[in-house]
Amino acid sequence: MKKITRKKHLEMRLQSIPSHPKPKVNLEQYTTPSIIASDLVWNAFSLGDINGKNIFDLGCGTGIFAIASALMGAKIAVGIDVDEDSIDLANEVSNNLNVDNVKFIQSD
């Protein structure tokens, strides 16, 4: 995997993460835009809070923050969500992006 050296490149990689196909109102599911996720993760990376760290994304939804953290060099990024559909999509996306330092768990 090619190292990401610009925030715009991170944003472009995150744009391939689709919105939740069936958002559940009772879980207040919504999609975080790639521009917001890339900005937040890039800033955390710049502060030394991502590279080589263990990252946990609680309520990860489709996994945009966990995947972004993995792309930016997290030792491992773990996404946890109660919704099985979200976890299935996050696993599919991380496999398509060939991100191997991320794991998703369906749990409350």
mmCIF file of N, CA and C in Angstrom:
data_model
loop_
_atom_site.group_PDB
_atom_site.id
_atom_site.type_symbol
_atom_site.label_atom_id
_atom_site.label_comp_id
_atom_site.label_asym_id
_atom_site.label_seq_id
_atom_site.Cartn_x
_atom_site.Cartn_y
_atom_site.Cartn_z
ATOM 1 N N MET A 1 0.850 -1.172 0.000
ATOM 2 C CA MET A 1 0.000 0.000 0.000
ATOM 3 C C MET A 1 0.901 1.242 0.000
ATOM 4 N N LYS A 2 0.589 2.153 -0.893
ATOM 5 C CA LYS A 2 1.358 3.385 -1.021
ATOM 6 C C LYS A 2 1.075 4.296 0.178
ATOM 7 N N LYS A 3 2.145 4.867 0.743
ATOM 8 C CA LYS A 3 2.009 5.752 1.889
ATOM 9 C C LYS A 3 1.284 7.034 1.491
ATOM 10 N N ILE A 4 0.366 7.455 2.334
ATOM 11 C CA ILE A 4 -0.383 8.688 2.094
ATOM 12 C C ILE A 4 0.407 9.852 2.683
ATOM 13 N N THR A 5 0.712 10.836 1.845
ATOM 14 C CA THR A 5 1.529 11.969 2.285
ATOM 15 C C THR A 5 0.793 13.310 2.238
ATOM 16 N N ARG A 6 -0.442 13.295 1.756
ATOM 17 C CA ARG A 6 -1.230 14.534 1.681
ATOM 18 C C ARG A 6 -2.656 14.262 2.149
ATOM 19 N N LYS A 7 -3.234 15.245 2.826
ATOM 20 C CA LYS A 7 -4.602 15.093 3.310
ATOM 21 C C LYS A 7 -5.569 14.836 2.155
ATOM 22 N N LYS A 8 -5.349 15.483 1.029
ATOM 23 C CA LYS A 8 -6.228 15.304 -0.133
ATOM 24 C C LYS A 8 -6.208 13.846 -0.607
ATOM 25 N N HIS A 9 -5.051 13.189 -0.530
ATOM 26 C CA HIS A 9 -4.954 11.783 -0.945
ATOM 27 C C HIS A 9 -5.750 10.890 0.010
ATOM 28 N N LEU A 10 -5.717 11.216 1.296
ATOM 29 C CA LEU A 10 -6.524 10.469 2.261
ATOM 30 C C LEU A 10 -7.997 10.656 1.951
ATOM 31 N N GLU A 11 -8.395 11.880 1.700
ATOM 32 C CA GLU A 11 -9.795 12.159 1.376
ATOM 33 C C GLU A 11 -10.235 11.382 0.133
ATOM 34 N N MET A 12 -9.380 11.338 -0.869
ATOM 35 C CA MET A 12 -9.719 10.617 -2.100
ATOM 36 C C MET A 12 -9.904 9.125 -1.836
ATOM 37 N N ARG A 13 -9.071 8.547 -0.975
ATOM 38 C CA ARG A 13 -9.218 7.127 -0.629
ATOM 39 C C ARG A 13 -10.522 6.888 0.125
ATOM 40 N N LEU A 14 -10.885 7.822 1.003
ATOM 41 C CA LEU A 14 -12.088 7.661 1.816
ATOM 42 C C LEU A 14 -13.370 7.870 1.013
ATOM 43 N N GLN A 15 -13.278 8.558 -0.114
ATOM 44 C CA GLN A 15 -14.468 8.795 -0.944
ATOM 45 C C GLN A 15 -15.059 7.493 -1.475
ATOM 46 N N SER A 16 -14.264 6.416 -1.485
ATOM 47 C CA SER A 16 -14.771 5.141 -1.997
ATOM 48 C C SER A 16 -15.632 4.406 -0.965
ATOM 49 N N ILE A 17 -15.699 4.923 0.260
ATOM 50 C CA ILE A 17 -16.530 4.286 1.290
ATOM 51 C C ILE A 17 -17.976 4.743 1.081
ATOM 52 N N PRO A 18 -18.859 3.788 0.778
ATOM 53 C CA PRO A 18 -20.250 4.177 0.493
ATOM 54 C C PRO A 18 -21.026 4.562 1.750
ATOM 55 N N SER A 19 -22.101 5.267 1.531
ATOM 56 C CA SER A 19 -23.022 5.575 2.623
ATOM 57 C C SER A 19 -23.684 4.286 3.074
ATOM 58 N N HIS A 20 -24.185 4.302 4.289
ATOM 59 C CA HIS A 20 -24.899 3.135 4.798
ATOM 60 C C HIS A 20 -26.109 2.892 3.896
ATOM 61 N N PRO A 21 -26.282 1.663 3.383
ATOM 62 C CA PRO A 21 -27.378 1.410 2.439
ATOM 63 C C PRO A 21 -28.768 1.444 3.072
ATOM 64 N N LYS A 22 -28.856 1.086 4.364
ATOM 65 C CA LYS A 22 -30.145 1.066 5.059
ATOM 66 C C LYS A 22 -29.982 1.655 6.457
ATOM 67 N N PRO A 23 -29.812 2.977 6.560
ATOM 68 C CA PRO A 23 -29.614 3.562 7.891
ATOM 69 C C PRO A 23 -30.830 3.334 8.783
ATOM 70 N N LYS A 24 -30.560 3.017 10.029
ATOM 71 C CA LYS A 24 -31.620 2.741 11.001
ATOM 72 C C LYS A 24 -31.828 3.994 11.865
ATOM 73 N N VAL A 25 -33.027 4.512 11.822
ATOM 74 C CA VAL A 25 -33.357 5.744 12.532
ATOM 75 C C VAL A 25 -33.110 5.586 14.029
ATOM 76 N N ASN A 26 -33.481 4.434 14.583
ATOM 77 C CA ASN A 26 -33.333 4.237 16.029
ATOM 78 C C ASN A 26 -31.865 4.190 16.469
ATOM 79 N N LEU A 27 -30.933 3.957 15.530
ATOM 80 C CA LEU A 27 -29.505 3.960 15.845
ATOM 81 C C LEU A 27 -28.842 5.291 15.476
ATOM 82 N N GLU A 28 -29.646 6.216 14.979
ATOM 83 C CA GLU A 28 -29.153 7.542 14.574
ATOM 84 C C GLU A 28 -27.943 7.435 13.649
ATOM 85 N N GLN A 29 -28.071 6.599 12.625
ATOM 86 C CA GLN A 29 -26.976 6.389 11.686
ATOM 87 C C GLN A 29 -26.973 7.470 10.614
ATOM 88 N N TYR A 30 -25.800 8.008 10.375
ATOM 89 C CA TYR A 30 -25.613 8.980 9.304
ATOM 90 C C TYR A 30 -24.193 8.822 8.793
ATOM 91 N N THR A 31 -23.949 9.327 7.603
ATOM 92 C CA THR A 31 -22.647 9.185 6.970
ATOM 93 C C THR A 31 -21.776 10.399 7.277
ATOM 94 N N THR A 32 -20.547 10.130 7.676
ATOM 95 C CA THR A 32 -19.570 11.207 7.852
ATOM 96 C C THR A 32 -18.914 11.459 6.506
ATOM 97 N N PRO A 33 -18.989 12.657 5.969
ATOM 98 C CA PRO A 33 -18.363 12.952 4.678
ATOM 99 C C PRO A 33 -16.847 12.733 4.729
ATOM 100 N N SER A 34 -16.296 12.301 3.614
ATOM 101 C CA SER A 34 -14.859 12.008 3.553
ATOM 102 C C SER A 34 -14.010 13.237 3.862
ATOM 103 N N ILE A 35 -14.476 14.420 3.519
ATOM 104 C CA ILE A 35 -13.688 15.632 3.791
ATOM 105 C C ILE A 35 -13.560 15.872 5.295
ATOM 106 N N ILE A 36 -14.608 15.583 6.053
ATOM 107 C CA ILE A 36 -14.567 15.755 7.502
ATOM 108 C C ILE A 36 -13.705 14.674 8.151
ATOM 109 N N ALA A 37 -13.901 13.424 7.735
ATOM 110 C CA ALA A 37 -13.114 12.321 8.293
ATOM 111 C C ALA A 37 -11.628 12.503 8.000
ATOM 112 N N SER A 38 -11.306 12.895 6.774
ATOM 113 C CA SER A 38 -9.888 13.063 6.427
ATOM 114 C C SER A 38 -9.270 14.213 7.222
ATOM 115 N N ASP A 39 -10.020 15.281 7.427
ATOM 116 C CA ASP A 39 -9.512 16.423 8.196
ATOM 117 C C ASP A 39 -9.228 16.022 9.647
ATOM 118 N N LEU A 40 -10.175 15.338 10.272
ATOM 119 C CA LEU A 40 -10.014 14.938 11.660
ATOM 120 C C LEU A 40 -8.843 13.964 11.818
ATOM 121 N N VAL A 41 -8.774 12.946 10.962
ATOM 122 C CA VAL A 41 -7.712 11.943 11.081
ATOM 123 C C VAL A 41 -6.355 12.543 10.714
ATOM 124 N N TRP A 42 -6.313 13.416 9.704
ATOM 125 C CA TRP A 42 -5.049 14.057 9.328
ATOM 126 C C TRP A 42 -4.507 14.899 10.488
ATOM 127 N N ASN A 43 -5.398 15.627 11.159
ATOM 128 C CA ASN A 43 -4.974 16.447 12.300
ATOM 129 C C ASN A 43 -4.469 15.569 13.449
ATOM 130 N N ALA A 44 -5.170 14.476 13.731
ATOM 131 C CA ALA A 44 -4.723 13.550 14.781
ATOM 132 C C ALA A 44 -3.369 12.939 14.414
ATOM 133 N N PHE A 45 -3.208 12.591 13.143
ATOM 134 C CA PHE A 45 -1.935 12.051 12.658
ATOM 135 C C PHE A 45 -0.815 13.080 12.846
ATOM 136 N N SER A 46 -1.097 14.326 12.489
ATOM 137 C CA SER A 46 -0.098 15.396 12.613
ATOM 138 C C SER A 46 0.333 15.621 14.058
ATOM 139 N N LEU A 47 -0.550 15.328 15.006
ATOM 140 C CA LEU A 47 -0.244 15.480 16.430
ATOM 141 C C LEU A 47 0.434 14.239 17.016
ATOM 142 N N GLY A 48 0.630 13.209 16.185
ATOM 143 C CA GLY A 48 1.272 11.985 16.651
ATOM 144 C C GLY A 48 0.332 10.998 17.311
ATOM 145 N N ASP A 49 -0.963 11.155 17.076
ATOM 146 C CA ASP A 49 -1.954 10.316 17.739
ATOM 147 C C ASP A 49 -2.451 9.130 16.899
ATOM 148 N N ILE A 50 -1.836 8.848 15.760
ATOM 149 C CA ILE A 50 -2.291 7.760 14.902
ATOM 150 C C ILE A 50 -1.162 6.765 14.605
ATOM 151 N N ASN A 51 -0.076 7.233 14.056
ATOM 152 C CA ASN A 51 0.995 6.359 13.572
ATOM 153 C C ASN A 51 1.535 5.459 14.679
ATOM 154 N N GLY A 52 1.462 4.127 14.456
ATOM 155 C CA GLY A 52 1.980 3.154 15.410
ATOM 156 C C GLY A 52 1.121 2.953 16.648
ATOM 157 N N LYS A 53 -0.059 3.549 16.678
ATOM 158 C CA LYS A 53 -0.950 3.460 17.841
ATOM 159 C C LYS A 53 -2.053 2.434 17.606
ATOM 160 N N ASN A 54 -2.658 1.968 18.702
ATOM 161 C CA ASN A 54 -3.860 1.144 18.641
ATOM 162 C C ASN A 54 -5.054 2.092 18.691
ATOM 163 N N ILE A 55 -5.902 2.032 17.674
ATOM 164 C CA ILE A 55 -7.041 2.947 17.555
ATOM 165 C C ILE A 55 -8.342 2.162 17.707
ATOM 166 N N PHE A 56 -9.246 2.677 18.526
ATOM 167 C CA PHE A 56 -10.567 2.076 18.675
ATOM 168 C C PHE A 56 -11.612 3.094 18.240
ATOM 169 N N ASP A 57 -12.484 2.666 17.335
ATOM 170 C CA ASP A 57 -13.565 3.512 16.820
ATOM 171 C C ASP A 57 -14.867 2.911 17.307
ATOM 172 N N LEU A 58 -15.423 3.485 18.371
ATOM 173 C CA LEU A 58 -16.657 2.966 18.963
ATOM 174 C C LEU A 58 -17.855 3.585 18.256
ATOM 175 N N GLY A 59 -18.787 2.732 17.839
ATOM 176 C CA GLY A 59 -19.907 3.204 17.032
ATOM 177 C C GLY A 59 -19.420 3.541 15.646
ATOM 178 N N CYS A 60 -18.621 2.652 15.074
ATOM 179 C CA CYS A 60 -17.867 2.939 13.846
ATOM 180 C C CYS A 60 -18.702 3.058 12.579
ATOM 181 N N GLY A 61 -19.940 2.591 12.608
ATOM 182 C CA GLY A 61 -20.745 2.655 11.381
ATOM 183 C C GLY A 61 -20.057 1.919 10.252
ATOM 184 N N THR A 62 -19.904 2.569 9.130
ATOM 185 C CA THR A 62 -19.279 1.922 7.967
ATOM 186 C C THR A 62 -17.753 1.947 8.033
ATOM 187 N N GLY A 63 -17.188 2.442 9.118
ATOM 188 C CA GLY A 63 -15.766 2.298 9.385
ATOM 189 C C GLY A 63 -14.838 3.370 8.858
ATOM 190 N N ILE A 64 -15.363 4.532 8.496
ATOM 191 C CA ILE A 64 -14.529 5.539 7.846
ATOM 192 C C ILE A 64 -13.360 5.994 8.722
ATOM 193 N N PHE A 65 -13.573 6.175 10.023
ATOM 194 C CA PHE A 65 -12.484 6.642 10.887
ATOM 195 C C PHE A 65 -11.466 5.531 11.157
ATOM 196 N N ALA A 66 -11.940 4.311 11.355
ATOM 197 C CA ALA A 66 -11.019 3.189 11.566
ATOM 198 C C ALA A 66 -10.181 2.942 10.317
ATOM 199 N N ILE A 67 -10.812 2.966 9.163
ATOM 200 C CA ILE A 67 -10.088 2.752 7.904
ATOM 201 C C ILE A 67 -9.090 3.878 7.669
ATOM 202 N N ALA A 68 -9.503 5.111 7.905
ATOM 203 C CA ALA A 68 -8.593 6.248 7.728
ATOM 204 C C ALA A 68 -7.391 6.128 8.660
ATOM 205 N N SER A 69 -7.630 5.732 9.895
ATOM 206 C CA SER A 69 -6.538 5.561 10.855
ATOM 207 C C SER A 69 -5.584 4.462 10.403
ATOM 208 N N ALA A 70 -6.137 3.374 9.894
ATOM 209 C CA ALA A 70 -5.304 2.279 9.389
ATOM 210 C C ALA A 70 -4.470 2.749 8.199
ATOM 211 N N LEU A 71 -5.086 3.518 7.310
ATOM 212 C CA LEU A 71 -4.358 4.034 6.149
ATOM 213 C C LEU A 71 -3.229 4.976 6.559
ATOM 214 N N MET A 72 -3.387 5.651 7.707
ATOM 215 C CA MET A 72 -2.385 6.612 8.160
ATOM 216 C C MET A 72 -1.349 5.983 9.091
ATOM 217 N N GLY A 73 -1.338 4.664 9.176
ATOM 218 C CA GLY A 73 -0.251 3.994 9.878
ATOM 219 C C GLY A 73 -0.534 3.521 11.285
ATOM 220 N N ALA A 74 -1.811 3.410 11.659
ATOM 221 C CA ALA A 74 -2.115 2.858 12.975
ATOM 222 C C ALA A 74 -1.566 1.434 13.061
ATOM 223 N N LYS A 75 -1.091 1.065 14.241
ATOM 224 C CA LYS A 75 -0.629 -0.309 14.442
ATOM 225 C C LYS A 75 -1.791 -1.251 14.136
ATOM 226 N N ILE A 76 -2.941 -0.965 14.727
ATOM 227 C CA ILE A 76 -4.196 -1.634 14.399
ATOM 228 C C ILE A 76 -5.329 -0.662 14.701
ATOM 229 N N ALA A 77 -6.352 -0.708 13.878
ATOM 230 C CA ALA A 77 -7.557 0.085 14.096
ATOM 231 C C ALA A 77 -8.714 -0.895 14.233
ATOM 232 N N VAL A 78 -9.453 -0.780 15.323
ATOM 233 C CA VAL A 78 -10.574 -1.670 15.589
ATOM 234 C C VAL A 78 -11.854 -0.848 15.613
ATOM 235 N N GLY A 79 -12.802 -1.223 14.765
ATOM 236 C CA GLY A 79 -14.098 -0.572 14.737
ATOM 237 C C GLY A 79 -15.135 -1.469 15.376
ATOM 238 N N ILE A 80 -15.950 -0.908 16.246
ATOM 239 C CA ILE A 80 -16.989 -1.670 16.939
ATOM 240 C C ILE A 80 -18.324 -0.973 16.726
ATOM 241 N N ASP A 81 -19.323 -1.773 16.340
ATOM 242 C CA ASP A 81 -20.658 -1.220 16.140
ATOM 243 C C ASP A 81 -21.686 -2.289 16.468
ATOM 244 N N VAL A 82 -22.842 -1.866 16.925
ATOM 245 C CA VAL A 82 -23.924 -2.780 17.268
ATOM 246 C C VAL A 82 -24.630 -3.312 16.012
ATOM 247 N N ASP A 83 -24.539 -2.593 14.911
ATOM 248 C CA ASP A 83 -25.272 -2.925 13.685
ATOM 249 C C ASP A 83 -24.472 -3.858 12.776
ATOM 250 N N GLU A 84 -25.003 -5.042 12.574
ATOM 251 C CA GLU A 84 -24.320 -6.042 11.752
ATOM 252 C C GLU A 84 -24.180 -5.594 10.297
ATOM 253 N N ASP A 85 -25.175 -4.897 9.755
ATOM 254 C CA ASP A 85 -25.090 -4.411 8.375
ATOM 255 C C ASP A 85 -23.920 -3.439 8.207
ATOM 256 N N SER A 86 -23.717 -2.573 9.188
ATOM 257 C CA SER A 86 -22.597 -1.620 9.140
ATOM 258 C C SER A 86 -21.261 -2.353 9.168
ATOM 259 N N ILE A 87 -21.147 -3.331 10.037
ATOM 260 C CA ILE A 87 -19.902 -4.104 10.165
ATOM 261 C C ILE A 87 -19.614 -4.869 8.878
ATOM 262 N N ASP A 88 -20.648 -5.460 8.285
ATOM 263 C CA ASP A 88 -20.462 -6.180 7.012
ATOM 264 C C ASP A 88 -19.929 -5.244 5.934
ATOM 265 N N LEU A 89 -20.509 -4.053 5.842
ATOM 266 C CA LEU A 89 -20.062 -3.084 4.844
ATOM 267 C C LEU A 89 -18.637 -2.609 5.138
ATOM 268 N N ALA A 90 -18.324 -2.354 6.397
ATOM 269 C CA ALA A 90 -16.975 -1.912 6.770
ATOM 270 C C ALA A 90 -15.937 -2.978 6.408
ATOM 271 N N ASN A 91 -16.259 -4.239 6.662
ATOM 272 C CA ASN A 91 -15.343 -5.324 6.290
ATOM 273 C C ASN A 91 -15.151 -5.400 4.779
ATOM 274 N N GLU A 92 -16.236 -5.250 4.046
ATOM 275 C CA GLU A 92 -16.160 -5.287 2.587
ATOM 276 C C GLU A 92 -15.282 -4.149 2.056
ATOM 277 N N VAL A 93 -15.498 -2.958 2.573
ATOM 278 C CA VAL A 93 -14.732 -1.791 2.123
ATOM 279 C C VAL A 93 -13.249 -1.948 2.456
ATOM 280 N N SER A 94 -12.940 -2.376 3.681
ATOM 281 C CA SER A 94 -11.530 -2.520 4.058
ATOM 282 C C SER A 94 -10.846 -3.594 3.223
ATOM 283 N N ASN A 95 -11.575 -4.644 2.864
ATOM 284 C CA ASN A 95 -11.010 -5.668 1.974
ATOM 285 C C ASN A 95 -10.759 -5.100 0.582
ATOM 286 N N ASN A 96 -11.697 -4.323 0.070
ATOM 287 C CA ASN A 96 -11.541 -3.718 -1.262
ATOM 288 C C ASN A 96 -10.376 -2.731 -1.305
ATOM 289 N N LEU A 97 -10.126 -2.051 -0.187
ATOM 290 C CA LEU A 97 -9.031 -1.083 -0.113
ATOM 291 C C LEU A 97 -7.699 -1.749 0.260
ATOM 292 N N ASN A 98 -7.732 -3.067 0.488
ATOM 293 C CA ASN A 98 -6.540 -3.827 0.892
ATOM 294 C C ASN A 98 -5.899 -3.272 2.160
ATOM 295 N N VAL A 99 -6.747 -2.943 3.122
ATOM 296 C CA VAL A 99 -6.268 -2.456 4.417
ATOM 297 C C VAL A 99 -6.250 -3.658 5.356
ATOM 298 N N ASP A 100 -5.055 -4.052 5.781
ATOM 299 C CA ASP A 100 -4.959 -5.268 6.593
ATOM 300 C C ASP A 100 -4.755 -5.012 8.083
ATOM 301 N N ASN A 101 -4.572 -3.772 8.486
ATOM 302 C CA ASN A 101 -4.381 -3.451 9.900
ATOM 303 C C ASN A 101 -5.641 -2.868 10.530
ATOM 304 N N VAL A 102 -6.787 -3.355 10.055
ATOM 305 C CA VAL A 102 -8.072 -2.911 10.604
ATOM 306 C C VAL A 102 -8.941 -4.145 10.833
ATOM 307 N N LYS A 103 -9.730 -4.083 11.896
ATOM 308 C CA LYS A 103 -10.630 -5.193 12.239
ATOM 309 C C LYS A 103 -11.956 -4.586 12.707
ATOM 310 N N PHE A 104 -13.041 -5.260 12.345
ATOM 311 C CA PHE A 104 -14.358 -4.771 12.742
ATOM 312 C C PHE A 104 -15.081 -5.838 13.555
ATOM 313 N N ILE A 105 -15.735 -5.404 14.630
ATOM 314 C CA ILE A 105 -16.408 -6.303 15.553
ATOM 315 C C ILE A 105 -17.852 -5.819 15.739
ATOM 316 N N GLN A 106 -18.795 -6.738 15.641
ATOM 317 C CA GLN A 106 -20.194 -6.417 15.907
ATOM 318 C C GLN A 106 -20.458 -6.722 17.371
ATOM 319 N N SER A 107 -20.712 -5.671 18.145
ATOM 320 C CA SER A 107 -20.941 -5.830 19.579
ATOM 321 C C SER A 107 -21.647 -4.585 20.119
ATOM 322 N N ASP A 108 -22.304 -4.761 21.250
ATOM 323 C CA ASP A 108 -23.003 -3.652 21.902
ATOM 324 C C ASP A 108 -22.096 -3.033 22.941
#
